[in-house]
Amino acid sequence: MVEVTVTPQSSLADRPVQVQVRGLSPSQLVTLRASLTDEQGECFQARAFFRADGAGEVDPGRHAALGGSYAGVWPMGLFWFLQPDTLFRRLVKRDVAGSPFLVRLEVFDGLCLVTGPQDQPLASCEAERWYVGPGVQRVPIREGRVRGALFLPP
């Protein structure tokens, strides 16, 4: 049974995570895709093609991506290379304290350049990427024409 995991499953957005796929056939070609929908409803995606090792595992931190959104060994490549489906959109988090970005990771058999609703992943999971840690207080700043926010640790 194929399984994809993200460790830790919930983390701050600037912290590295480890993505691992297990249960593949040795040397199996797979596509690993990360996707998220921002607060405006815009979809962002990144994908990378991998060949499983002899144990049937893929680890972007140890194995080189053969192509896709990037190539080579990039442990956080699926997160760093997220691109919008609509040109000229930017990934911006407005509600930094209230909710995380939910990044969905999926594994597809073979090389998938485009995936449609009919394409079923072999495995999937979600990672939470928070922008503010637990207990951090947000204080709005309004002084003359200056606007901002002060984030105070607990």
CSV table of C-alpha atoms in Angstrom, one decimal:
chain,number,residue,atom,x,y,z
A,1,MET,CA,0.0,0.0,0.0
A,2,VAL,CA,1.4,3.4,-1.0
A,3,GLU,CA,1.7,6.0,1.7
A,4,VAL,CA,2.8,9.7,1.6
A,5,THR,CA,3.7,11.5,4.8
A,6,VAL,CA,4.8,14.9,5.9
A,7,THR,CA,6.7,15.3,9.2
A,8,PRO,CA,5.7,17.3,11.1
A,9,GLN,CA,2.2,17.5,9.7
A,10,SER,CA,1.6,20.9,11.3
A,11,SER,CA,4.5,23.5,11.3
A,12,LEU,CA,5.4,27.1,10.9
A,13,ALA,CA,5.7,28.2,7.2
A,14,ASP,CA,9.4,28.9,7.5
A,15,ARG,CA,10.3,25.5,9.1
A,16,PRO,CA,11.4,22.6,6.9
A,17,VAL,CA,9.3,19.4,6.7
A,18,GLN,CA,10.2,16.0,5.5
A,19,VAL,CA,8.1,14.4,2.7
A,20,GLN,CA,8.3,10.7,2.2
A,21,VAL,CA,6.6,8.2,0.0
A,22,ARG,CA,6.7,4.5,0.9
A,23,GLY,CA,5.2,1.3,-0.6
A,24,LEU,CA,6.1,1.8,-4.2
A,25,SER,CA,7.7,-0.8,-6.5
A,26,PRO,CA,11.5,-0.5,-6.9
A,27,SER,CA,12.4,2.0,-9.7
A,28,GLN,CA,8.7,3.0,-10.1
A,29,LEU,CA,8.3,6.4,-11.8
A,30,VAL,CA,5.9,8.6,-9.9
A,31,THR,CA,4.7,12.2,-9.8
A,32,LEU,CA,4.6,14.0,-6.5
A,33,ARG,CA,2.2,17.0,-6.5
A,34,ALA,CA,1.7,19.7,-3.9
A,35,SER,CA,-1.3,22.0,-4.2
A,36,LEU,CA,-3.1,24.6,-2.1
A,37,THR,CA,-5.9,27.1,-2.5
A,38,ASP,CA,-5.3,30.5,-1.1
A,39,GLU,CA,-7.9,32.8,0.6
A,40,GLN,CA,-9.0,34.3,-2.7
A,41,GLY,CA,-9.7,30.8,-4.1
A,42,GLU,CA,-6.6,30.8,-6.4
A,43,CYS,CA,-5.0,27.4,-6.9
A,44,PHE,CA,-1.2,27.0,-6.7
A,45,GLN,CA,0.6,23.8,-7.7
A,46,ALA,CA,4.1,22.2,-7.9
A,47,ARG,CA,5.0,18.8,-9.2
A,48,ALA,CA,8.1,16.7,-9.4
A,49,PHE,CA,8.9,13.4,-11.1
A,50,PHE,CA,10.8,10.8,-9.1
A,51,ARG,CA,12.1,7.2,-9.6
A,52,ALA,CA,11.6,5.2,-6.4
A,53,ASP,CA,14.8,3.7,-4.9
A,54,GLY,CA,15.4,-0.1,-4.4
A,55,ALA,CA,13.2,-0.1,-1.2
A,56,GLY,CA,10.3,1.5,-3.1
A,57,GLU,CA,10.7,4.9,-1.4
A,58,VAL,CA,10.9,8.5,-2.5
A,59,ASP,CA,12.4,11.2,-0.3
A,60,PRO,CA,12.8,14.7,-2.0
A,61,GLY,CA,15.5,15.4,0.6
A,62,ARG,CA,17.6,12.4,-0.6
A,63,HIS,CA,16.4,11.7,-4.2
A,64,ALA,CA,16.7,14.0,-7.1
A,65,ALA,CA,13.6,15.1,-9.0
A,66,LEU,CA,13.9,14.2,-12.6
A,67,GLY,CA,11.9,17.1,-13.8
A,68,GLY,CA,8.6,18.9,-13.3
A,69,SER,CA,8.5,22.3,-11.4
A,70,TYR,CA,12.2,21.7,-10.5
A,71,ALA,CA,15.0,19.2,-10.9
A,72,GLY,CA,17.6,18.0,-8.5
A,73,VAL,CA,17.6,17.4,-4.7
A,74,TRP,CA,15.4,20.1,-3.0
A,75,PRO,CA,14.0,18.9,0.3
A,76,MET,CA,11.4,21.7,0.3
A,77,GLY,CA,11.0,22.0,-3.5
A,78,LEU,CA,7.3,21.1,-3.6
A,79,PHE,CA,6.6,24.0,-1.2
A,80,TRP,CA,9.1,26.5,-2.7
A,81,PHE,CA,8.1,26.1,-6.3
A,82,LEU,CA,4.3,26.5,-6.0
A,83,GLN,CA,3.0,28.3,-9.0
A,84,PRO,CA,-0.4,29.8,-9.6
A,85,ASP,CA,-2.8,28.3,-12.1
A,86,THR,CA,-3.6,31.8,-13.3
A,87,LEU,CA,-0.7,33.9,-14.5
A,88,PHE,CA,0.5,36.9,-12.5
A,89,ARG,CA,-1.1,35.8,-9.2
A,90,ARG,CA,1.0,35.9,-6.0
A,91,LEU,CA,0.8,33.6,-3.0
A,92,VAL,CA,-0.1,35.9,-0.1
A,93,LYS,CA,-1.4,35.0,3.3
A,94,ARG,CA,-3.7,37.7,4.6
A,95,ASP,CA,-5.1,36.0,7.8
A,96,VAL,CA,-1.7,35.1,9.3
A,97,ALA,CA,-3.0,34.3,12.8
A,98,GLY,CA,-6.4,32.8,12.1
A,99,SER,CA,-5.7,29.8,9.9
A,100,PRO,CA,-2.9,27.9,8.1
A,101,PHE,CA,-2.4,27.2,4.5
A,102,LEU,CA,-3.4,23.6,3.8
A,103,VAL,CA,-1.0,22.0,1.4
A,104,ARG,CA,-2.2,18.8,-0.2
A,105,LEU,CA,0.4,16.3,-1.3
A,106,GLU,CA,-0.5,13.6,-3.8
A,107,VAL,CA,1.4,10.7,-5.4
A,108,PHE,CA,0.4,9.7,-9.0
A,109,ASP,CA,1.7,6.6,-10.9
A,110,GLY,CA,4.0,7.5,-13.8
A,111,LEU,CA,4.8,11.0,-15.2
A,112,CYS,CA,1.7,13.2,-15.0
A,113,LEU,CA,2.1,16.6,-16.6
A,114,VAL,CA,-1.6,17.5,-16.2
A,115,THR,CA,-4.0,15.8,-13.7
A,116,GLY,CA,-7.7,16.0,-14.1
A,117,PRO,CA,-10.6,15.0,-11.8
A,118,GLN,CA,-10.6,11.5,-13.3
A,119,ASP,CA,-6.9,10.9,-12.2
A,120,GLN,CA,-6.9,9.2,-8.8
A,121,PRO,CA,-3.7,9.5,-6.6
A,122,LEU,CA,-2.0,6.4,-5.2
A,123,ALA,CA,-1.9,8.2,-1.9
A,124,SER,CA,-2.4,11.7,-0.4
A,125,CYS,CA,-2.0,13.7,2.8
A,126,GLU,CA,-2.3,17.3,4.0
A,127,ALA,CA,0.3,19.6,5.7
A,128,GLU,CA,-0.6,22.7,7.8
A,129,ARG,CA,1.7,25.7,7.2
A,130,TRP,CA,1.1,28.3,9.9
A,131,TYR,CA,2.4,31.9,9.8
A,132,VAL,CA,2.1,32.7,13.5
A,133,GLY,CA,3.0,30.3,16.3
A,134,PRO,CA,0.7,29.4,19.2
A,135,GLY,CA,0.2,32.1,21.8
A,136,VAL,CA,1.6,35.0,19.6
A,137,GLN,CA,-0.4,38.2,20.0
A,138,ARG,CA,-1.1,40.5,17.1
A,139,VAL,CA,-1.3,44.2,18.0
A,140,PRO,CA,-2.5,46.5,15.2
A,141,ILE,CA,-0.4,49.7,14.8
A,142,ARG,CA,-2.0,53.0,13.7
A,143,GLU,CA,0.1,56.1,14.3
A,144,GLY,CA,-0.4,59.0,11.9
A,145,ARG,CA,0.0,57.6,8.4
A,146,VAL,CA,1.8,54.5,9.6
A,147,ARG,CA,-0.1,51.2,9.5
A,148,GLY,CA,1.2,47.8,10.6
A,149,ALA,CA,1.1,45.0,13.1
A,150,LEU,CA,3.3,44.1,16.0
A,151,PHE,CA,3.6,40.4,16.8
A,152,LEU,CA,4.4,39.7,20.4
A,153,PRO,CA,5.6,36.2,21.6
A,154,PRO,CA,3.8,34.6,24.5
